[in-house]
PDB file of C-alpha atoms in Angstrom:
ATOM      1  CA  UNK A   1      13.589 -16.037   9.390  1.00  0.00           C
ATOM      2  CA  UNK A   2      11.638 -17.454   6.756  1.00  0.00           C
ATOM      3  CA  UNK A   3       8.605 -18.194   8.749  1.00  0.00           C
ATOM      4  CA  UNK A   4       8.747 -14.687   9.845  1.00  0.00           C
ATOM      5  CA  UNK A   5       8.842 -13.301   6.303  1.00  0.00           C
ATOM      6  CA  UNK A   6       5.738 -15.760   6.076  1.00  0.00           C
ATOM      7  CA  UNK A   7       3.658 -14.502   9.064  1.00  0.00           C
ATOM      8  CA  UNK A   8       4.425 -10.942   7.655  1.00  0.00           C
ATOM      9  CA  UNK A   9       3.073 -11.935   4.205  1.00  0.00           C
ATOM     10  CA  UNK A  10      -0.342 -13.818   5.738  1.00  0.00           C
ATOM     11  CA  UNK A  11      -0.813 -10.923   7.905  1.00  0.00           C
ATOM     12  CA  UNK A  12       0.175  -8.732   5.675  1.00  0.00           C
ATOM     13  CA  UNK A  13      -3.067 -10.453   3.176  1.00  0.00           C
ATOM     14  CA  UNK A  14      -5.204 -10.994   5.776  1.00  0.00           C
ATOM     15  CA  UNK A  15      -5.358  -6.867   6.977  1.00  0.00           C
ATOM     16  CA  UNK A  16      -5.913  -6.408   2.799  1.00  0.00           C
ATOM     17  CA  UNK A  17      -8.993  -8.908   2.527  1.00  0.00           C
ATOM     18  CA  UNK A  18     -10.541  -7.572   5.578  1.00  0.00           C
ATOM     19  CA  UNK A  19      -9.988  -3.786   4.592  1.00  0.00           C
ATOM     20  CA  UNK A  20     -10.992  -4.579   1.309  1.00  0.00           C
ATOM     21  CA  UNK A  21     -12.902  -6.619  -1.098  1.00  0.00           C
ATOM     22  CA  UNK A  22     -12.555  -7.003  -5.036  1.00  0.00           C
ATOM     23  CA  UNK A  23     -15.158  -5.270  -5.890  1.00  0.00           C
ATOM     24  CA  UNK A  24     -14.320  -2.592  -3.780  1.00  0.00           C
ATOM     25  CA  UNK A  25     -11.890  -0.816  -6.215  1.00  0.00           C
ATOM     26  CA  UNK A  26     -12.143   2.862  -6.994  1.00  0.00           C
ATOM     27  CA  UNK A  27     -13.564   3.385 -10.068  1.00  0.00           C
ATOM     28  CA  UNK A  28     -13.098   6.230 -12.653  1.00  0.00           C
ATOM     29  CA  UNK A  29     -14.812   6.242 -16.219  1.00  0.00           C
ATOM     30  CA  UNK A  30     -14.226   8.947 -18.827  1.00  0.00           C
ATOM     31  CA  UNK A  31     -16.109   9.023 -21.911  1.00  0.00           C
ATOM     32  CA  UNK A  32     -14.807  11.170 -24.971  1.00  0.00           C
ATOM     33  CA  UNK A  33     -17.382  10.254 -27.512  1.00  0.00           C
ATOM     34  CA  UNK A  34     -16.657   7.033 -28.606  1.00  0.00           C
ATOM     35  CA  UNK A  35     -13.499   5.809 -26.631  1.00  0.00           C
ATOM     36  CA  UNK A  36     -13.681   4.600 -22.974  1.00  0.00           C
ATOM     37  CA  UNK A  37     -11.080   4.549 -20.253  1.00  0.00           C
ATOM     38  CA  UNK A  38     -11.465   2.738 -16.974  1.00  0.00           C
ATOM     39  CA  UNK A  39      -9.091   3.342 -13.972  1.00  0.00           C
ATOM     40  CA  UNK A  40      -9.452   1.122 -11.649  1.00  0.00           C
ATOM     41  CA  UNK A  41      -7.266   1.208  -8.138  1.00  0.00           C
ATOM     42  CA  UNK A  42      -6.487  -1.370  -6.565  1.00  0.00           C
ATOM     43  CA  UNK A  43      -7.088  -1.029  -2.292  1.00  0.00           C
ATOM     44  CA  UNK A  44      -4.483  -3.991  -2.299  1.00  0.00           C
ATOM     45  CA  UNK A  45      -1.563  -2.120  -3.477  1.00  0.00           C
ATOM     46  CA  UNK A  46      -2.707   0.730  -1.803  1.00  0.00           C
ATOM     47  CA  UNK A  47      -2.703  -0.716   1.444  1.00  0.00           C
ATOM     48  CA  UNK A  48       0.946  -2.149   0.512  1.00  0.00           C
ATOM     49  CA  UNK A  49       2.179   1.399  -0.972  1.00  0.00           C
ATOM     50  CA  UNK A  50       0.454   2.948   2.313  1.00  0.00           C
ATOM     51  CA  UNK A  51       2.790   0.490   4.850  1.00  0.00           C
ATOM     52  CA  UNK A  52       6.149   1.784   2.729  1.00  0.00           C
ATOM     53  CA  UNK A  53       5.480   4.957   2.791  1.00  0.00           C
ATOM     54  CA  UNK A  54       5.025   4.773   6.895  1.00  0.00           C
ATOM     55  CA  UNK A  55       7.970   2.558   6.788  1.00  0.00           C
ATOM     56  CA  UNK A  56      10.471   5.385   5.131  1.00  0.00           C
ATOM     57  CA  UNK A  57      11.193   2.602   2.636  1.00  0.00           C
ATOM     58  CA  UNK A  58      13.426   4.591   0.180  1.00  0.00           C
ATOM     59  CA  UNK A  59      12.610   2.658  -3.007  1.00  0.00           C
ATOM     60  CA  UNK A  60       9.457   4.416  -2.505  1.00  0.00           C
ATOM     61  CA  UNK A  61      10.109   7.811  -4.616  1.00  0.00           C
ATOM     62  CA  UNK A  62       6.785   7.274  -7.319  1.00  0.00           C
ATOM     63  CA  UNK A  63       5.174  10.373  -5.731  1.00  0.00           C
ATOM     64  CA  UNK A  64       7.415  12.276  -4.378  1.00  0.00           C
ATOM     65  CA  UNK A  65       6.038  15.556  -2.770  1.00  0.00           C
ATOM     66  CA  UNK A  66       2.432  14.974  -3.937  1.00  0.00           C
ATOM     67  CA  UNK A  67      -0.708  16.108  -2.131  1.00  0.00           C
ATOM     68  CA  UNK A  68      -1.153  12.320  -2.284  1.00  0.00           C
ATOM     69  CA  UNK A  69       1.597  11.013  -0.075  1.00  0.00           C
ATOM     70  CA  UNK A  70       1.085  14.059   2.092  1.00  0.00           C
ATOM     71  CA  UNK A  71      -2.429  13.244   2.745  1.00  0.00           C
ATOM     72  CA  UNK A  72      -1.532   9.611   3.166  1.00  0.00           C
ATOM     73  CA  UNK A  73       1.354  10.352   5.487  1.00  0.00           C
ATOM     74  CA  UNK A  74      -1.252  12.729   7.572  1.00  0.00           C
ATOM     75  CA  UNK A  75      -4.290  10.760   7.486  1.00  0.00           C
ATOM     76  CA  UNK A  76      -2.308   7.242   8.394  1.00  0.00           C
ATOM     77  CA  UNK A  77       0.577   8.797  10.683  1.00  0.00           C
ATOM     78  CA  UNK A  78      -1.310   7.300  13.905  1.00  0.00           C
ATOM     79  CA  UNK A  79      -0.097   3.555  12.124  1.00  0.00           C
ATOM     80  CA  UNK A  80       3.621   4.358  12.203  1.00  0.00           C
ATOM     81  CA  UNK A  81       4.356   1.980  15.079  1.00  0.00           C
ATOM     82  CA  UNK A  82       2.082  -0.878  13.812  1.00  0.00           C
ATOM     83  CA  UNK A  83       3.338  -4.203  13.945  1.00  0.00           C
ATOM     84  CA  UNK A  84       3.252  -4.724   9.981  1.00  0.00           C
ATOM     85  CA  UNK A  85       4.874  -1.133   9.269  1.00  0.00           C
ATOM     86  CA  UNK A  86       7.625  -2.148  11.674  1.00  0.00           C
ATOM     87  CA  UNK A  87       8.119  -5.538  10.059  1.00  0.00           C
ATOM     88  CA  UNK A  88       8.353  -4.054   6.633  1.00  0.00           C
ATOM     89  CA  UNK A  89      11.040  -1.447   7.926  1.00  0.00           C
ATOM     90  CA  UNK A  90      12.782  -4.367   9.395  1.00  0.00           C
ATOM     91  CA  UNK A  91      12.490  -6.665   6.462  1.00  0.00           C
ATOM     92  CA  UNK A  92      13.398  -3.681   3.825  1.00  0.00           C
ATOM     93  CA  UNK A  93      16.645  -3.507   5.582  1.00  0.00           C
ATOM     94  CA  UNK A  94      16.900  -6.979   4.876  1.00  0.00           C
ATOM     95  CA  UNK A  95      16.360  -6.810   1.209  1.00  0.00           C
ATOM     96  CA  UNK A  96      13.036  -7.487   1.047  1.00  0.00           C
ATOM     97  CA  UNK A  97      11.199  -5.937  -1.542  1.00  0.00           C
ATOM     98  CA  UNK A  98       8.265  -6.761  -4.051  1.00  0.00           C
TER      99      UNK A  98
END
C-alpha cells in the first residue's frame, strides 16, 4: 500500500510540474495609493483542489456552490475517470488527506 500511496504522490507531482511551472502563477496586483497587495495562485494546489473536487472528496466544502467549482466541475468533468482522480477517491476512503 505504501508504494501505491507513493506512485500516487510522484504522479500526482509529476502531472503538476508538467502543467505548470513556478513562474506560472496567476498574478493579481491592486494598488490603493500607497499600499500594495499581491495574490498570487498557486497552479499546484489548484491542480490538487481540481482532483478533489472530481473525486467527491467531502472535506472539500471551501467553495461550496460558487461559479468557481461550477466552472471547474464543467470545464474538467471529461477527467472524472482519470487514473489520479480515481486514486484519490480510493485513497480518501482510506484516510488520506493533506
Amino acid at each position: 500500500m505504501r508504494k501505491t500511496i507513493l506512485k500516487v504522490l510522484a504522479t500526482l507531482l509529476v502531472v503538476s510540474l508538467l502543467l505548470t511551472n513556478l513562474s506560472g502563477y496567476s498574478k493579481v496586483k491592486a494598488d490603493n495609493g500607497t499600499k500594495t497587495v499581491n495574490v498570487y495562485v498557486d497552479p499546484r494546489i489548484e491542480l490538487l483542489y481540481t482532483v478533489e473536487l472530481l473525486s467527491g472528496y467531502s472535506v472539500t466544502g471551501y467553495y461550496n456552490n460558487t461559479q468557481y467549482k461550477k466552472e471547474i466541475l464543467d470545464y474538467f468533468s471529461a477527467f472524472k475517470s482519470h487514473p489520479a482522480v480515481k486514486k484519490f477517491k480510493e485513497m480518501s476512503r482510506r484516510g488520506f488527506g493533506y
